[in-house]
Coordinates of C-alpha atoms in Angstrom, one line a residue:
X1 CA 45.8 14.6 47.9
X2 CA 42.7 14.2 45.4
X3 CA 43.9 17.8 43.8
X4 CA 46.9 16.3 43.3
X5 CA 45.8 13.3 41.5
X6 CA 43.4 15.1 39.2
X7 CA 46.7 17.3 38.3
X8 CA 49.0 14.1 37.9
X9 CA 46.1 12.5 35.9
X10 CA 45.5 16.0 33.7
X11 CA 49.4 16.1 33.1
X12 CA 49.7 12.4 32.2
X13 CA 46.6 12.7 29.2
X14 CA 48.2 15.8 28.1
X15 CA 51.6 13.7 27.5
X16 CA 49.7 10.8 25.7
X17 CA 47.6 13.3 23.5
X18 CA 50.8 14.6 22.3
X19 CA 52.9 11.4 21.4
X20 CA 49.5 10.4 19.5
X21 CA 49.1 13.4 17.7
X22 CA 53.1 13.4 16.8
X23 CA 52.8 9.6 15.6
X24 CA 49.3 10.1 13.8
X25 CA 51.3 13.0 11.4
X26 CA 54.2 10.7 11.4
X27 CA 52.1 7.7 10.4
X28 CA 50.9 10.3 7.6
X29 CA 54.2 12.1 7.1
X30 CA 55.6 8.1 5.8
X31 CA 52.2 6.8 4.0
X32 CA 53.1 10.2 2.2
X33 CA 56.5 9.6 1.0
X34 CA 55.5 6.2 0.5
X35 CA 52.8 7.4 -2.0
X36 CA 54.8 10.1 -3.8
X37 CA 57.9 7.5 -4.1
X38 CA 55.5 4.9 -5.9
X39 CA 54.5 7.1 -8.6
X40 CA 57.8 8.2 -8.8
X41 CA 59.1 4.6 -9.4
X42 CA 56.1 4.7 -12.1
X43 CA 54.5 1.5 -9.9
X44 CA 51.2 3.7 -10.0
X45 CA 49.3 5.5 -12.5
X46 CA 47.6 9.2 -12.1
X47 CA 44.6 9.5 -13.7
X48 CA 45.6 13.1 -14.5
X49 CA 48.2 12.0 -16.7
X50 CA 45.7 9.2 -18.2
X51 CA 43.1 12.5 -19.0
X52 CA 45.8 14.6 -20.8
X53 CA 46.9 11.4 -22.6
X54 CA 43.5 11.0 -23.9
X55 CA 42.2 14.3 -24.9
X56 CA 45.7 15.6 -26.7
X57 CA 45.9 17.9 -28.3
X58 CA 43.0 19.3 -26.9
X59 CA 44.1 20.7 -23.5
X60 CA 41.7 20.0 -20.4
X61 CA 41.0 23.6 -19.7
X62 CA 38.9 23.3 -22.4
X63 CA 36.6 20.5 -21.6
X64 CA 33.4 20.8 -20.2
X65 CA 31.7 18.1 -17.4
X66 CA 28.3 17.1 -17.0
X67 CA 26.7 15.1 -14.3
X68 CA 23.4 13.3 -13.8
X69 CA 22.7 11.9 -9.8
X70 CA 20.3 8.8 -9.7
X71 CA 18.9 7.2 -6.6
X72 CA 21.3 3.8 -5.1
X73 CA 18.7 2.1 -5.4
X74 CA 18.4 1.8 -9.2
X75 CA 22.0 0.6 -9.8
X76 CA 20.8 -2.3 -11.0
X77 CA 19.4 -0.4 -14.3
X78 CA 22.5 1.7 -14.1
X79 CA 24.5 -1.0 -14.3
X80 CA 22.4 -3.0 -17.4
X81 CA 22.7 0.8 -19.6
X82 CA 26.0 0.4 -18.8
X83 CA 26.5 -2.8 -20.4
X84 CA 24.3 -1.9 -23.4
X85 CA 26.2 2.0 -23.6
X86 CA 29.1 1.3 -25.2
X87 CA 27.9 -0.5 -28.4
X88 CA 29.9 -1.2 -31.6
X89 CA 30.2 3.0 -32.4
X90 CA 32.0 3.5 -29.1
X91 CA 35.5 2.7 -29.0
X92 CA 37.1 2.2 -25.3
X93 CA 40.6 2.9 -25.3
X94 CA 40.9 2.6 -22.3
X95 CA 39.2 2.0 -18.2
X96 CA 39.6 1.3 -15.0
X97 CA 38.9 2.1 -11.3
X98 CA 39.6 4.9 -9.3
X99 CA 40.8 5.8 -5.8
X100 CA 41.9 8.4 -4.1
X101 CA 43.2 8.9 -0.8
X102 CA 41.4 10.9 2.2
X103 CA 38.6 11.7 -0.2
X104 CA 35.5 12.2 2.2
X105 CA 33.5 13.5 -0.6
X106 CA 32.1 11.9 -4.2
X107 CA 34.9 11.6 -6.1
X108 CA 34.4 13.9 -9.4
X109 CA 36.0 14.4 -13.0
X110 CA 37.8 17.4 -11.7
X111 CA 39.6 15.6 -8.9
X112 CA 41.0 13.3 -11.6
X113 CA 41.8 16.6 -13.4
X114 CA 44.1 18.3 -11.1
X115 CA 47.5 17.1 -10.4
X116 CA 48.5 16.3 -6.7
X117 CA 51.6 15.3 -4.7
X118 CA 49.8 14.6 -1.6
X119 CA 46.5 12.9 -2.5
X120 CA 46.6 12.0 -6.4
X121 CA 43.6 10.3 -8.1
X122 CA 45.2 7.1 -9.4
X123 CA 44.2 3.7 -11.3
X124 CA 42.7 0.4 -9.7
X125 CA 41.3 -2.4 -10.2
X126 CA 37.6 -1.8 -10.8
X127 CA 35.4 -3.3 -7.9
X128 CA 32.2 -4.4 -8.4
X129 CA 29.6 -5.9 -5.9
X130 CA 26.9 -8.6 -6.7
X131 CA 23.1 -7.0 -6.6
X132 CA 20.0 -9.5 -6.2
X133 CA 17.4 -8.9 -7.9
X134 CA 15.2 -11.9 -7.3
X135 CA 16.6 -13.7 -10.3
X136 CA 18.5 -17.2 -9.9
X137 CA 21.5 -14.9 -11.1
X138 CA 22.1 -11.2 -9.0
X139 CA 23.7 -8.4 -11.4
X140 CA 27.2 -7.8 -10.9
X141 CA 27.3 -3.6 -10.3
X142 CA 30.6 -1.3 -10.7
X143 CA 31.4 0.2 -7.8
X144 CA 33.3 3.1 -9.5
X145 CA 35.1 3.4 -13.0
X146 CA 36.3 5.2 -15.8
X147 CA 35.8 4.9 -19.2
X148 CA 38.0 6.9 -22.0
X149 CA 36.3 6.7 -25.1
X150 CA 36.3 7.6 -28.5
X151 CA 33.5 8.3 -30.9
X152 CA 34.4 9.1 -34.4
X153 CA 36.9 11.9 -33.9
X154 CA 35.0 12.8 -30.8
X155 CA 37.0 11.6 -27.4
X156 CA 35.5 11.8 -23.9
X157 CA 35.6 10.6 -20.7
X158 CA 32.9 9.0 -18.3
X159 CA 33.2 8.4 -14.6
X160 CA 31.0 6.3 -12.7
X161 CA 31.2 7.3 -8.5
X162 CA 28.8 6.7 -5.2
X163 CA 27.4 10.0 -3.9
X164 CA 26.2 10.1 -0.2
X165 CA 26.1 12.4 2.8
X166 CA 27.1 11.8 6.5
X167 CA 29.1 8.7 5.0
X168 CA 26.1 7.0 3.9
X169 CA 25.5 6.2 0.5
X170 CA 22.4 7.4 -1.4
X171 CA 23.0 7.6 -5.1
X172 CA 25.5 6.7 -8.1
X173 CA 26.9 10.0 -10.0
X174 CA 27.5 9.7 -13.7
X175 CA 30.0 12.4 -14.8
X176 CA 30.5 13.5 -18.8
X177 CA 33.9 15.4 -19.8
X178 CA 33.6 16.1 -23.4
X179 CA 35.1 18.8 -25.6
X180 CA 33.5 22.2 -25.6
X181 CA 31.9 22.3 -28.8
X182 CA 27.8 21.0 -30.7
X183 CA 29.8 17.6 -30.8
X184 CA 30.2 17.2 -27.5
X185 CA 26.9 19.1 -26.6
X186 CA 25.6 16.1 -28.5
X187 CA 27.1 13.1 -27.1
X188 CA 26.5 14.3 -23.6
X189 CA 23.0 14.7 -24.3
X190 CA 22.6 11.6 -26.0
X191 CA 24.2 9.4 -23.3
X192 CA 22.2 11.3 -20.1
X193 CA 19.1 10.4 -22.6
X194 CA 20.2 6.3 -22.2
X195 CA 20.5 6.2 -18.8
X196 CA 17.2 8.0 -18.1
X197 CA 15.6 5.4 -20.5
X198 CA 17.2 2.5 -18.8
X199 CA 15.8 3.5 -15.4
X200 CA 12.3 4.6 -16.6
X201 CA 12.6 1.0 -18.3
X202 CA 13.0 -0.5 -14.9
X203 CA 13.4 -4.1 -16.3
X204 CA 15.5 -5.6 -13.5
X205 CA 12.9 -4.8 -10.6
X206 CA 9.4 -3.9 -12.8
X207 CA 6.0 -6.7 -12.3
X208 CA 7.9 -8.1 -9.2
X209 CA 6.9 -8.4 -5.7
X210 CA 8.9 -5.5 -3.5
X211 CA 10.4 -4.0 -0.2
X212 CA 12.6 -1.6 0.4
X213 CA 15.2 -2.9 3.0
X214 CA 17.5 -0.8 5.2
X215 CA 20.1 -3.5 5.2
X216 CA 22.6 -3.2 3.0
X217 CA 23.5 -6.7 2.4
X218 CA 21.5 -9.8 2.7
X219 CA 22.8 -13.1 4.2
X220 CA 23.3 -14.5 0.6
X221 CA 26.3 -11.7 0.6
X222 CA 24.8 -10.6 -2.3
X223 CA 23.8 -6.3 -1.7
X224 CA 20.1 -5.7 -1.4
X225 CA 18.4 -2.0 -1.1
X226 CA 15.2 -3.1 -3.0
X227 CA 14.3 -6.9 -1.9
X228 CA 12.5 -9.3 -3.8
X229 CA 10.2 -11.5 -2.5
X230 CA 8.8 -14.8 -3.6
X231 CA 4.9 -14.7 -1.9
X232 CA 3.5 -17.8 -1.6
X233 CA 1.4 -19.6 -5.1
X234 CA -2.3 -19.2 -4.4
X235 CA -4.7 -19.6 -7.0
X236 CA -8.0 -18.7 -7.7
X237 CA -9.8 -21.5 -6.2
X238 CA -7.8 -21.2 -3.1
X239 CA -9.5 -17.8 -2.1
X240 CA -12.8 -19.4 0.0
X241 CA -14.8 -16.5 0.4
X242 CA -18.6 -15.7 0.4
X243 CA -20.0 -15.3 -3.5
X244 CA -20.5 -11.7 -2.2
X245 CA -17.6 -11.0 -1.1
X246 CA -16.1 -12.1 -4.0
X247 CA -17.6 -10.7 -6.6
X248 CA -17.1 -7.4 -5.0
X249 CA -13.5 -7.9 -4.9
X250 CA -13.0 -9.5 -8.5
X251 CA -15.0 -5.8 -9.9
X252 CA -12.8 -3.9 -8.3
X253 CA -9.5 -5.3 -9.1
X254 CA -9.7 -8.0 -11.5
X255 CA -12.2 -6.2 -13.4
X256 CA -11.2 -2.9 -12.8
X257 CA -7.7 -3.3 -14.2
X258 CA -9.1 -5.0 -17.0
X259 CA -11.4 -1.7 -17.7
X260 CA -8.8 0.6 -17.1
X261 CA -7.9 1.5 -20.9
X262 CA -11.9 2.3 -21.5
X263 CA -11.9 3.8 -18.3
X264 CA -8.8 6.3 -19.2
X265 CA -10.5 6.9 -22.7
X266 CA -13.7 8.3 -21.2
X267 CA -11.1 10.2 -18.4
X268 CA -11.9 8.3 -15.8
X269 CA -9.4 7.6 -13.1
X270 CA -7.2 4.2 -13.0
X271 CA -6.0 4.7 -9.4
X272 CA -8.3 3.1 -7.0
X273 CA -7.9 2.8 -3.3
X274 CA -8.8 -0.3 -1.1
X275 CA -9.9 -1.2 2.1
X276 CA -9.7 -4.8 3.2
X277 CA -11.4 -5.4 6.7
X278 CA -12.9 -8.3 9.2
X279 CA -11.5 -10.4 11.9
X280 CA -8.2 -11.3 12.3
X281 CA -7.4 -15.1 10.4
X282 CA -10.2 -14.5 7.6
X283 CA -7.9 -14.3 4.3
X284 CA -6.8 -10.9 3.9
X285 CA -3.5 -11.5 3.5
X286 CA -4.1 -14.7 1.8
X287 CA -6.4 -12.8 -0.9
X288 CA -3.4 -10.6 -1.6
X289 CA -1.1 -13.4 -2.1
X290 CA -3.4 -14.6 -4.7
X291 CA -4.3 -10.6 -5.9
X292 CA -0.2 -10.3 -6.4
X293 CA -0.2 -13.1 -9.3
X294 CA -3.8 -12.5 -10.8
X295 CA -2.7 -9.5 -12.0
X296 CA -0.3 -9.8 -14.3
X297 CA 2.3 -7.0 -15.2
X298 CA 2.0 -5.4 -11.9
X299 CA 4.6 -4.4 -9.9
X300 CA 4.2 -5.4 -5.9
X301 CA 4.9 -3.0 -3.1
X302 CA 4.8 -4.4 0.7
X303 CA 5.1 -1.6 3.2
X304 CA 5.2 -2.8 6.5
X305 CA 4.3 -0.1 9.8
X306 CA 8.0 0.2 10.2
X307 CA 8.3 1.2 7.4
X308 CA 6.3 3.9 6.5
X309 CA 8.8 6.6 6.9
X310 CA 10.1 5.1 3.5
X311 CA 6.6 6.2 2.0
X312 CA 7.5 8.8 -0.4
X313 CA 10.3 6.4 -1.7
X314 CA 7.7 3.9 -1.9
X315 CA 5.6 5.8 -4.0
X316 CA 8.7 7.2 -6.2
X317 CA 8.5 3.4 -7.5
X318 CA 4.8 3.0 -7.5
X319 CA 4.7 5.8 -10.2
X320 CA 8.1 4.8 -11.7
X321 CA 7.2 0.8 -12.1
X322 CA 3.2 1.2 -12.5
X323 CA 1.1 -0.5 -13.4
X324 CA 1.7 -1.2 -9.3
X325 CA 0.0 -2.6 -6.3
X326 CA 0.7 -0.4 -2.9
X327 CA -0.2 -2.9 0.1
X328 CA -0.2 -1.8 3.6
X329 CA -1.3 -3.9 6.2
X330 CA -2.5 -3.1 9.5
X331 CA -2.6 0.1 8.4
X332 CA -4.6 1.2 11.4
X333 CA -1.1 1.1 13.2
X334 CA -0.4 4.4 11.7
X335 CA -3.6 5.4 10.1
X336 CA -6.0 5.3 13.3
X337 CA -8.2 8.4 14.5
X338 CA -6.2 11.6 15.5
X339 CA -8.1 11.7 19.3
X340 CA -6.6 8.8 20.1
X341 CA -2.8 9.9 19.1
X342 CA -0.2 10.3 21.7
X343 CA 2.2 12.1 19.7
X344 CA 2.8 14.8 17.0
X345 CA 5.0 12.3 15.2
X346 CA 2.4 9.7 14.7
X347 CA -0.2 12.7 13.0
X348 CA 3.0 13.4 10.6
X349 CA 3.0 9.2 9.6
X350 CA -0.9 10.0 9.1
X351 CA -0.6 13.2 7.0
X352 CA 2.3 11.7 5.0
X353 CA 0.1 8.8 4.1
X354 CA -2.8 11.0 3.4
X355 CA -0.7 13.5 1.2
X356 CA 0.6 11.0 -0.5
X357 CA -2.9 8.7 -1.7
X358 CA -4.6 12.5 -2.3
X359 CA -1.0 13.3 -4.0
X360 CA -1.5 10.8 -6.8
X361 CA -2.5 11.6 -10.6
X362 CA -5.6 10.7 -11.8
X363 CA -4.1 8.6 -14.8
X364 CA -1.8 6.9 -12.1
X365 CA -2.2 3.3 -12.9
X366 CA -1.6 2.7 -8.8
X367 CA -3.9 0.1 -6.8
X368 CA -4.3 1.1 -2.8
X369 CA -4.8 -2.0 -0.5
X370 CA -5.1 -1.4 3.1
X371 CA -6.0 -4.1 5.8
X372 CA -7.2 -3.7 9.1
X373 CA -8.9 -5.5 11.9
X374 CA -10.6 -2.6 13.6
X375 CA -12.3 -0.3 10.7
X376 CA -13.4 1.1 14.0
X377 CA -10.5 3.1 14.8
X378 CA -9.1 4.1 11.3
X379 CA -9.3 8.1 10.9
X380 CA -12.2 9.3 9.2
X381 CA -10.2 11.5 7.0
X382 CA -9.0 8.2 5.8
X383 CA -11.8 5.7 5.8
X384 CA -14.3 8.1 4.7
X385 CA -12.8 10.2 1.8
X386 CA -13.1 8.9 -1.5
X387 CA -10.5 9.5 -3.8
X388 CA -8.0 7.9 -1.2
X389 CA -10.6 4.5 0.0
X390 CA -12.7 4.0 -2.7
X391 CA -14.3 0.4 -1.7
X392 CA -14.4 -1.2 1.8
X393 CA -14.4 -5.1 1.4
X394 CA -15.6 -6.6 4.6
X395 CA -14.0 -10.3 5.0
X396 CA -16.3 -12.3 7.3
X397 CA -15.6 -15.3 9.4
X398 CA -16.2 -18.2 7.2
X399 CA -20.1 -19.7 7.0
X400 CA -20.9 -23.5 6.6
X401 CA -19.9 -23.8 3.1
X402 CA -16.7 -21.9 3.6
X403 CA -15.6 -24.0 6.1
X404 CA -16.7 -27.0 4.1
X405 CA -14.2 -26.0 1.7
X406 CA -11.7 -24.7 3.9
X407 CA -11.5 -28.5 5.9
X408 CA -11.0 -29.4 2.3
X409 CA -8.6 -27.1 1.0
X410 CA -6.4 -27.6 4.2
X411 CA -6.4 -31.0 4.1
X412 CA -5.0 -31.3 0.4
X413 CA -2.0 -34.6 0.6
X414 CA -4.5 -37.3 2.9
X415 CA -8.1 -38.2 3.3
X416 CA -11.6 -37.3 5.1
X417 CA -14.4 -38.4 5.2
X418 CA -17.3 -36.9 4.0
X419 CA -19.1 -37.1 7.6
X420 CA -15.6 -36.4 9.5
X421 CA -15.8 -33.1 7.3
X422 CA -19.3 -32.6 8.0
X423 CA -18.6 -33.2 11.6
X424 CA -15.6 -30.4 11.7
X425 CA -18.2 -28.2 10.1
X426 CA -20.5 -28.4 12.9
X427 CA -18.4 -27.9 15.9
X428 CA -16.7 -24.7 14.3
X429 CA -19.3 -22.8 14.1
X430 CA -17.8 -18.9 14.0
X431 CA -14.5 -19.5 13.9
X432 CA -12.2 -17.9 11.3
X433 CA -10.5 -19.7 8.3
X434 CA -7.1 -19.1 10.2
X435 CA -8.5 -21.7 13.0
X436 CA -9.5 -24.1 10.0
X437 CA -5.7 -24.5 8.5
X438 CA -4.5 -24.8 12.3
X439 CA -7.4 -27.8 13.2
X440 CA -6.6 -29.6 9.9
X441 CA -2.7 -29.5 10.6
X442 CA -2.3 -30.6 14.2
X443 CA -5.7 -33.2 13.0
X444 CA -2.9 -34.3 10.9
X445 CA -0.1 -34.6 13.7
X446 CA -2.5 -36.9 15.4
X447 CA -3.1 -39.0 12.9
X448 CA 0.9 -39.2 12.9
X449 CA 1.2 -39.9 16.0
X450 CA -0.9 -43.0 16.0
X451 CA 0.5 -44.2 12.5
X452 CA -2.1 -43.3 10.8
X453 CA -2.5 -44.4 7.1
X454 CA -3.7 -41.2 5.5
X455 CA -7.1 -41.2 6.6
X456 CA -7.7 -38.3 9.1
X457 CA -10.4 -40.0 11.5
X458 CA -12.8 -38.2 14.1
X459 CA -10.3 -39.1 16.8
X460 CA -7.8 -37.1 15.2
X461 CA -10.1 -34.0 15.2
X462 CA -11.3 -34.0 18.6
X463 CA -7.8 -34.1 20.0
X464 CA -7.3 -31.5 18.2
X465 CA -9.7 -29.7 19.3
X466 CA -9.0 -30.6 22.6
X467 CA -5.6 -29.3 22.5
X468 CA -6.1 -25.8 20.5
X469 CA -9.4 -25.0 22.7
X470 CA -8.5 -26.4 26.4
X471 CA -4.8 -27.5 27.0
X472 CA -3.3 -23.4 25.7
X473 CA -5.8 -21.7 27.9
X474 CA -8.0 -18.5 27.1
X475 CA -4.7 -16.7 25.6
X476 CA -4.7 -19.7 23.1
X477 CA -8.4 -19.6 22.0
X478 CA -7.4 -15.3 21.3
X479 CA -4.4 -16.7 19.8
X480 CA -6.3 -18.6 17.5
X481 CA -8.9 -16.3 17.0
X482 CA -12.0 -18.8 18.3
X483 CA -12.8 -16.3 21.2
X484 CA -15.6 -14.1 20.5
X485 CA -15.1 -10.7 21.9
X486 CA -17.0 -11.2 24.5
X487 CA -15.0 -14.0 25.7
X488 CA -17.2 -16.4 24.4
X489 CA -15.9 -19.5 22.9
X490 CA -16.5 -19.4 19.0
X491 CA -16.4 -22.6 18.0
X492 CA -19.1 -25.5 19.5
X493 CA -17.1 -28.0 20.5
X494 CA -17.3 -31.7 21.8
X495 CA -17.1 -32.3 25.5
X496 CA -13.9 -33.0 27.2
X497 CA -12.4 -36.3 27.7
X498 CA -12.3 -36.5 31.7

C-alpha cells in the first residue's frame, strides 16, 4: 500500500512539473511576441538603432569602449562629476535609461550594440534613487543611463550601469564608446581623469563623522551604504579629566596634528596610534565625541566589533578621505591575547587588524584610537608594538575635584548648593563619572517628583542614592559601575532610611 502511494505521489509531481515547465515557456513564448510586436509597432525604442543614429557615418565596428569600475559606495561623487561632466563644450543630443530583459549580468555598451529579437536593449525612463549623505538635502543618484554626446566633431557615447556579483551590487561601471582614432584616445582619457578626481575629491562624505552600513536603505527611504552620523556637541570644558591626563592627550592629538606639517618636513611620521583605557563610565567615549569636533578637517571613522570584517574597506577611506580618525572601541573584543582564542577565525580578525595598522604609510595622515576596559587581556603584539600603539592613555575614576565638576557639569538647567555638591562629593568617593551623570539625573526626577522649584536639595540626592545603590541590587551597583572588583561598594554612602 505505502509503495503504492510513493508511486501515485512520484507520478502525480511528475505531471505538475510538466504543466509548469510547459506554461513557464508559454508565459515566455507570449511576453516574447509581445516584446518583438511593440517595437514592431515602433511603441519602443532599441538602443542599437539610437547608436548607429549617432555615430553615422562612422559604422560601430569601428568604435572602441573603455570602462572604469568604482566602488557603490562612492556614487555619491560619481553622481556630483556627473553633473559637473557635461559642461558648456559638451553637447547632449540625446539620453536616457536603459533596460534590458533577462540580463543577469552588468549591462555593457556592447549589449546596446548588438541587435536582438528576443532580448533587445531598449530606452526608459532614467531612474534615480535618493542618497544621504548627512546633509539636510540627500543627492539624487542615476541608477543607469546613457548619454550620446558630441564634442566638436567628435561624437561618443557614455553608459552609466551597476556591476555586482551573486546579485548583489558592489560598484557603478562607467563605459566610453568613442571613435578609433588620437581624438577619441583623448576624450576617453580626459573624462576617466574627471571621475578619478571627483572621487579622490571626496567632497560629499570628506571631514564627516562615518560608518559603513550593510543596509541598503535607511528608514528615511533615502539609500545609505556610508552613514553619517551626527555625535553628540561636547566641548572642551566638558572633558573633566585629571590635568595629567589631559595634557597627555591634548600632545598627542591636538598637538600632534597641529605639528604634523614640521613633523613630515623633518620625515617624521603623521600616523599615530592610540590607546584609550580605565574603567568602564570614565569618559572614553565621551573624550572622542569631543576629539571628533576639535579636530577640524578630519574625517571620522566608527568601526564597531561587528564590524570589523569591513576593515580593509574602512581603511580604503581612511587613506582616501585623510586627514582621518579610525576609532574602535572595545577593541579587546577582537584584539585580546591569542591563548585565550577559541577559534582560528577570531586570530584572522586579529591579524587583519594588525596587518592593517603595520600596513599603513608613514606619511599617512591616519589617527588610531582604540578603547578598552581590560588593557589586561589586549594581545601583546598589539599593546606592546609601537608603530601600531604608540601612547596608552589611562582614564581614571574621577578624584574629588573631578567629581566636583562633574555634579556640576551634569547638573547644567537647575540649581545646587555649594554644600549639597560638596556633600555628593563625599559620598562618591571611587565611583566613575558615568555614576555622576546617572546620580544628578534621577537627583533631578526627585526633585520632580516632589515639585521641586529648581533647587536640587539633599533629599533629592539621598533617594537617589538609595535607589541606584539598594533598591536594583548588586547587578545594579555593576550596572552602574559603583562596585569595586572586589565587590565592594565604591561609593560611601549615607545610611538607609529604615
Amino acid at each position: 500500500m505505502g509503495e503504492t502511494l510513493s508511486v501515485s505521489g512520484w507520478v502525480l509531481f511528475g505531471v505538475a512539473f510538466t504543466v509548469a515547465v510547459f506554461l513557464f515557456a508559454a508565459l515566455r513564448r507570449s511576453q516574447t511576441t509581445l516584446a518583438n510586436q511593440a517595437i514592431q509597432d515602433g511603441n519602443v525604442t532599441l538602443i542599437s538603432k539610437l547608436m548607429q543614429s549617432h555615430f553615422l557615418p562612422t559604422p560601430l565596428q569601428e568604435i572602441t569602449i573603455s570602462e572604469r569600475q568604482f566602488p557603490f559606495r562612492v556614487r555619491a561623487d560619481l553622481q556630483r562629476a556627473i553633473d559637473r561632466l557635461f559642461d558648456s563644450s559638451t553637447a547632449i543630443s540625446h539620453f536616457c535609461g536603459v533596460r534590458k530583459e533577462y540580463s543577469h549580468e552588468a549591462l555593457t555598451l556592447s549589449d546596446c550594440i548588438v541587435v536582438s529579437q528576443h532580448s533587445p536593449a531598449v530606452s526608459v525612463p532614467p531612474q534615480y534613487e535618493e542618497v544621504s549623505i548627512g546633509d539636510d538635502e540627500p543627492i539624487r543618484c542615476l541608477k543607469n543611463g546613457l548619454w550620446f554626446l558630441e564634442q566638436g566633431q567628435n561624437k561618443y557615447a557614455v553608459l552609466l550601469a551597476p556591476v555586482g556579483h551573486f546579485g548583489q551590487i558592489s560598484g557603478m561601471q562607467f563605459q566610453i564608446a568613442v571613435l578609433n582614432n588620437p581624438e577619441g584616445t583623448r576624450i576617453t582619457q580626459a573624462f576617466f581623469k574627471h571621475l578619478e578626481d571627483s572621487v579622490l575629491k571626496a567632497e560629499s562624505y570628506r571631514g564627516k563623522i562615518l560608518s559603513l552600513e550593510k543596509s541598503e536603505h535607511s528608514y528615511t527611504g533615502a539609500s545609505t551604504g556610508i552613514t553619517v552620523h551626527k555625535l553628540r556637541n561636547v566641548e572642551r570644558q566638558q572633558v573633566i579629566l585629571p590635568r595629567k591626563t589631559l595634557d597627555l592627550l591634548d600632545r598627542n592629538t591636538i598637538q600632534f596634528v597641529q605639528q604634523r606639517p614640521r613633523l613630515a618636513k623633518f620625515r617624521q611620521a603623521t600616523k599615530k596610534g592610540l590607546l584609550f583605557y580605565g574603567p568602564p563610565g570614565t569618559g572614553k567615549t565621551h573624550t572622542i565625541h569631543y576629539l571628533a569636533k576639535a579636530l577640524e578637517g578630519h574625517t571620522t571613522l566608527l568601526i564597531s566589533a561587528e564590524q570589523v570584517g569591513l576593515l580593509s574597506e574602512y581603511m580604503t577611506l581612511a587613506r582616501l578621505l585623510q586627514p582621518s580618525i579610525v576609532i574602535m572601541e572595545d577593541v579587546d573584543l577582537i584584539a585580546r591575547d591569542r591563548a585565550t582564542m577559541e577559534s582560528a577565525c577570531e586570530e584572522v580578525l586579529l591579524n587583519k587588524l594588525l596587518n592593517e595598522m603595520d600596513g599603513l604609510k608613514e606619511d599617512a595622515d591616519i589617527l588610531f584610537i582604540l578603547t578598552t576596559n581590560r588593557p589586561e587581556a589586549l594581545e601583546q603584539a598589539l599593546a606592546s608594538r609601537p608603530g601600531r600603539i604608540d601612547q596608552a592613555i589611562e582614564f581614571p575614576l574621577p578624584d574629588d575635584e573631578g567629581r566636583e565638576k562633574l555634579v556640576r557639569l551634569y547638573s547644567e538647567g537647575v540649581e545646587v548648593s555649594d554644600d549639597v555638591v560638596g556633600v555628593i562629593v563625599n559620598r562618591t568617593d571611587k565611583v566613575s563619572a558615568a555614576f555622576i551623570k546617572e546620580l544628578m539625573r534621577r537627583s533631578v526626577q526627585f526633585h520632580l517628583e516632589r515639585n521641586g522649584t529648581g533647587r536640587i536639595e539633599l533629599p533629592d540626592v539621598e533617594q537617589a542614592i538609595e535607589e541606584m545603590l539598594f533598591s536594583g541590587g548588586s547587578l545594579n551597583l555593576k550596572l552602574l559601575g559603583a562596585e569595586a572588583k572586589d565587590g565592594s561598594t565604591r561609593c560611601v554612602v549615607v545610611e538607609r532610611n529604615t
